[in-house]
């Protein structure tokens, strides 16, 4: 992939933990390890999504389980500890508190029974965007399809590199009501360098054009990413592995300056 010009860069932290290992009372928690600033690997502005031919989901797509096979590592395969009954959980069901939905419609079907499907979605003033392993679809508020279903990597058509070529799963979609913009993401799994692929709409229309970035996580595979917009940044957390089949190496935390994403800074 092409290198982006020098400028603002992704802030990267990695918090190393021992999975499921107890910390003695009064002992210091495992310290975070600051890994430095990570430059943007590649950036561009897409054509309007509505003008990009959808890559249609078909049977035989590589499943997320196949992508990750063998990568969990023994740290995450240990049996659960004691499972106690939570006595604070409500043991009765109320009646009539929640009204019937004003509208209900089906999103896209799961591709080849991908397991797990990891469905996510978000709603804006005029749209609902649904994503899953390994496809997405844009609807209006009445449930009419405006785009898709299409493979998630359609979002990075023409971008080049692994963001365009991989369709690896664990997508996230967020509507940011402050800026009236959409953020859609996926990770890459082919290695040996891995990426969080982030697309932010240039307008309130999720079928329009997108600013697109490839943020590298180096040789760490950024599994199970979770995203959240805050007033200053887009925050990402990951469970990282030494490659797709390697050992668990820690929890990653990333922050991308919010203004850079909304403004389309090539060196966010």
XYZ file of C-alpha atoms in Angstrom:
268
model
C 0.000 0.000 0.000
C 1.052 3.586 -0.515
C 2.345 5.609 2.394
C 0.407 8.679 3.540
C 2.126 12.043 3.971
C 3.535 12.905 7.373
C 1.165 14.584 9.799
C -1.205 13.661 12.579
C -1.104 9.982 13.288
C -3.030 7.324 15.082
C -2.385 7.120 18.814
C -1.769 3.524 19.793
C -1.723 1.842 23.180
C -1.452 -1.816 24.015
C -2.559 -3.036 27.428
C -1.046 -6.438 28.097
C -3.016 -8.739 30.374
C -2.972 -12.342 31.485
C -6.295 -13.712 30.302
C -8.485 -14.817 33.221
C -5.547 -14.554 35.641
C -6.537 -13.170 39.064
C -4.733 -10.125 40.448
C -3.851 -10.388 44.132
C -5.616 -7.917 46.435
C -3.557 -4.743 46.645
C -1.289 -5.765 43.781
C -0.631 -3.345 40.944
C -2.664 -3.930 37.789
C -0.740 -4.910 34.643
C 0.757 -1.773 33.147
C -0.150 -0.456 29.723
C 2.650 -0.423 27.172
C 2.700 2.631 24.895
C 3.593 1.514 21.393
C 3.892 4.952 19.845
C 2.234 6.782 16.963
C 1.140 4.787 13.953
C 1.018 6.557 10.576
C -1.821 6.039 8.118
C -0.822 3.306 5.685
C -3.191 4.434 2.925
C -5.994 6.987 2.360
C -8.376 7.931 -0.415
C -11.868 9.272 -1.129
C -14.229 6.763 -2.693
C -16.709 7.306 -5.493
C -20.308 7.478 -4.268
C -21.206 4.052 -2.908
C -24.367 4.052 -5.019
C -22.105 4.113 -8.107
C -19.968 1.157 -6.983
C -21.196 -2.190 -8.274
C -22.075 -4.335 -5.234
C -19.986 -7.457 -4.782
C -22.868 -9.845 -4.187
C -22.716 -12.402 -1.373
C -22.546 -15.949 -2.694
C -22.252 -19.388 -1.168
C -18.795 -20.665 -0.367
C -17.460 -17.458 1.197
C -14.703 -18.130 3.698
C -16.293 -18.122 7.154
C -14.999 -16.150 10.084
C -14.335 -19.397 11.934
C -12.160 -20.602 9.062
C -10.307 -17.285 9.029
C -9.526 -17.595 12.720
C -9.046 -21.332 13.023
C -6.343 -22.152 15.525
C -5.576 -18.571 16.501
C -7.296 -18.517 19.890
C -4.327 -19.832 21.847
C -4.472 -21.743 25.077
C -4.909 -18.579 27.158
C -8.475 -18.209 25.866
C -9.357 -21.907 25.763
C -9.276 -22.543 29.507
C -12.537 -23.654 31.184
C -14.748 -21.084 32.871
C -14.433 -20.498 36.589
C -17.268 -20.969 39.097
C -20.614 -19.719 37.787
C -22.681 -18.285 40.633
C -26.330 -17.247 40.552
C -26.759 -13.461 40.420
C -29.406 -12.799 43.059
C -29.907 -9.216 41.838
C -31.299 -10.333 38.471
C -35.024 -9.632 38.108
C -36.922 -12.928 38.124
C -40.253 -11.672 36.761
C -41.400 -10.131 33.477
C -43.392 -6.904 33.350
C -46.363 -6.243 31.100
C -47.134 -3.436 28.673
C -44.132 -1.215 29.382
C -42.703 -1.388 25.844
C -44.949 -0.402 22.913
C -45.004 -2.352 19.670
C -42.374 -1.291 17.107
C -43.443 1.396 14.661
C -41.768 -0.486 11.820
C -40.159 -3.925 11.503
C -38.322 -5.437 8.531
C -35.725 -8.096 7.781
C -32.164 -7.192 6.885
C -29.912 -9.325 4.663
C -29.552 -13.059 5.141
C -26.476 -14.607 6.716
C -23.960 -15.790 4.104
C -23.551 -19.570 3.991
C -24.504 -19.736 7.672
C -21.349 -17.882 8.701
C -20.782 -18.554 12.374
C -20.957 -16.382 14.328
C -22.903 -13.879 12.163
C -21.901 -10.894 14.396
C -24.792 -8.661 13.253
C -24.482 -4.921 13.928
C -26.462 -1.914 12.767
C -27.184 1.733 13.446
C -29.929 4.185 12.645
C -29.787 7.803 11.456
C -32.482 10.371 10.694
C -33.269 8.809 7.302
C -31.411 5.500 7.082
C -30.663 2.178 8.744
C -27.359 0.466 7.918
C -26.911 -3.205 8.771
C -23.645 -5.154 8.701
C -22.675 -8.710 9.554
C -20.119 -11.336 8.714
C -19.621 -10.816 5.823
C -22.055 -8.396 4.158
C -23.907 -5.087 4.583
C -27.039 -3.326 3.325
C -28.426 0.230 3.431
C -32.156 0.788 4.036
C -34.432 3.779 4.345
C -36.482 4.122 7.525
C -39.422 2.210 6.038
C -37.232 -0.810 5.225
C -36.775 -0.265 1.488
C -33.313 -1.345 0.333
C -31.198 1.500 -1.059
C -27.971 -0.472 -1.568
C -26.907 -4.085 -1.277
C -26.717 -6.632 0.062
C -23.035 -6.519 -0.780
C -19.833 -7.990 0.606
C -18.256 -5.667 3.155
C -15.123 -5.282 1.056
C -17.277 -3.488 -1.549
C -16.804 -0.419 0.660
C -13.096 -0.457 -0.233
C -13.435 -1.152 -3.979
C -10.580 0.592 -5.779
C -8.739 1.272 -2.519
C -6.095 -1.383 -3.084
C -4.345 -3.724 -0.698
C -5.876 -5.958 1.933
C -8.796 -3.633 2.780
C -10.021 -4.134 -0.786
C -9.096 -7.803 -1.081
C -10.023 -9.216 2.336
C -13.581 -9.881 3.466
C -12.707 -11.079 6.912
C -15.550 -10.135 9.233
C -16.109 -8.412 12.575
C -17.532 -5.245 10.980
C -18.774 -2.215 12.924
C -21.222 0.482 11.799
C -21.796 3.690 13.795
C -23.952 6.715 13.092
C -22.428 9.828 14.681
C -25.335 12.137 15.446
C -23.070 15.088 16.291
C -21.455 15.296 12.855
C -24.294 13.513 10.997
C -21.833 11.054 9.479
C -21.524 7.275 9.151
C -18.528 5.115 10.079
C -18.177 1.579 8.717
C -15.231 -0.718 9.349
C -13.748 -4.156 8.941
C -10.408 -5.757 9.780
C -8.013 -7.713 7.568
C -6.847 -11.236 8.305
C -4.482 -12.233 5.509
C -1.349 -10.751 7.122
C 1.563 -10.581 7.510
C 0.682 -6.921 8.245
C -2.841 -6.350 9.567
C -5.205 -3.376 9.338
C -8.285 -1.746 10.755
C -10.080 -0.456 7.644
C -12.155 2.637 8.473
C -14.607 4.422 6.147
C -16.346 7.675 7.191
C -19.053 9.167 4.977
C -18.326 12.596 3.509
C -22.021 13.547 3.846
C -25.039 12.372 5.875
C -25.921 9.989 3.028
C -24.542 6.453 3.620
C -24.847 5.724 -0.114
C -22.543 8.648 -0.959
C -18.745 8.892 -0.955
C -16.439 7.934 1.922
C -13.086 8.949 3.324
C -11.183 5.669 3.609
C -8.160 4.831 5.770
C -6.036 1.739 6.452
C -4.660 1.886 10.011
C -2.040 -0.776 10.593
C -1.761 -2.874 13.740
C 1.575 -4.268 12.563
C 1.966 -8.018 12.916
C -0.806 -8.168 15.529
C -4.139 -9.500 14.270
C -6.777 -7.066 15.699
C -9.538 -9.505 16.567
C -12.970 -8.595 17.976
C -12.670 -4.812 17.370
C -15.126 -2.483 19.105
C -15.543 1.172 18.069
C -17.009 4.233 19.777
C -17.209 7.934 18.890
C -16.503 10.431 21.655
C -16.184 14.205 21.556
C -12.448 14.130 20.777
C -11.772 10.871 18.981
C -12.909 7.591 17.533
C -11.772 4.915 19.981
C -11.034 1.309 19.009
C -10.348 -1.666 21.251
C -9.064 -5.029 20.034
C -8.000 -8.444 21.287
C -4.678 -8.958 19.553
C -2.913 -12.109 18.465
C 0.519 -12.802 17.001
C -0.898 -13.419 13.532
C -4.176 -15.184 12.814
C -2.928 -18.451 14.305
C -0.644 -17.046 17.002
C -0.864 -16.606 20.739
C -2.898 -13.920 22.479
C -0.572 -10.954 23.061
C -2.782 -8.330 24.700
C -5.627 -5.851 24.439
C -5.025 -2.951 22.066
C -6.475 0.557 22.483
C -6.404 3.106 19.658
C -7.613 6.695 19.291
C -8.063 8.576 16.005
C -8.637 12.326 16.225
C -12.302 12.965 15.541
C -11.828 16.203 13.589
C -9.374 14.461 11.254
C -11.896 11.761 10.416
C -14.823 14.108 9.819
C -12.613 16.468 7.801
C -10.977 13.716 5.751
C -7.361 14.332 6.840
C -5.172 11.904 4.833
C -2.838 11.632 7.824
C -5.482 11.241 10.537
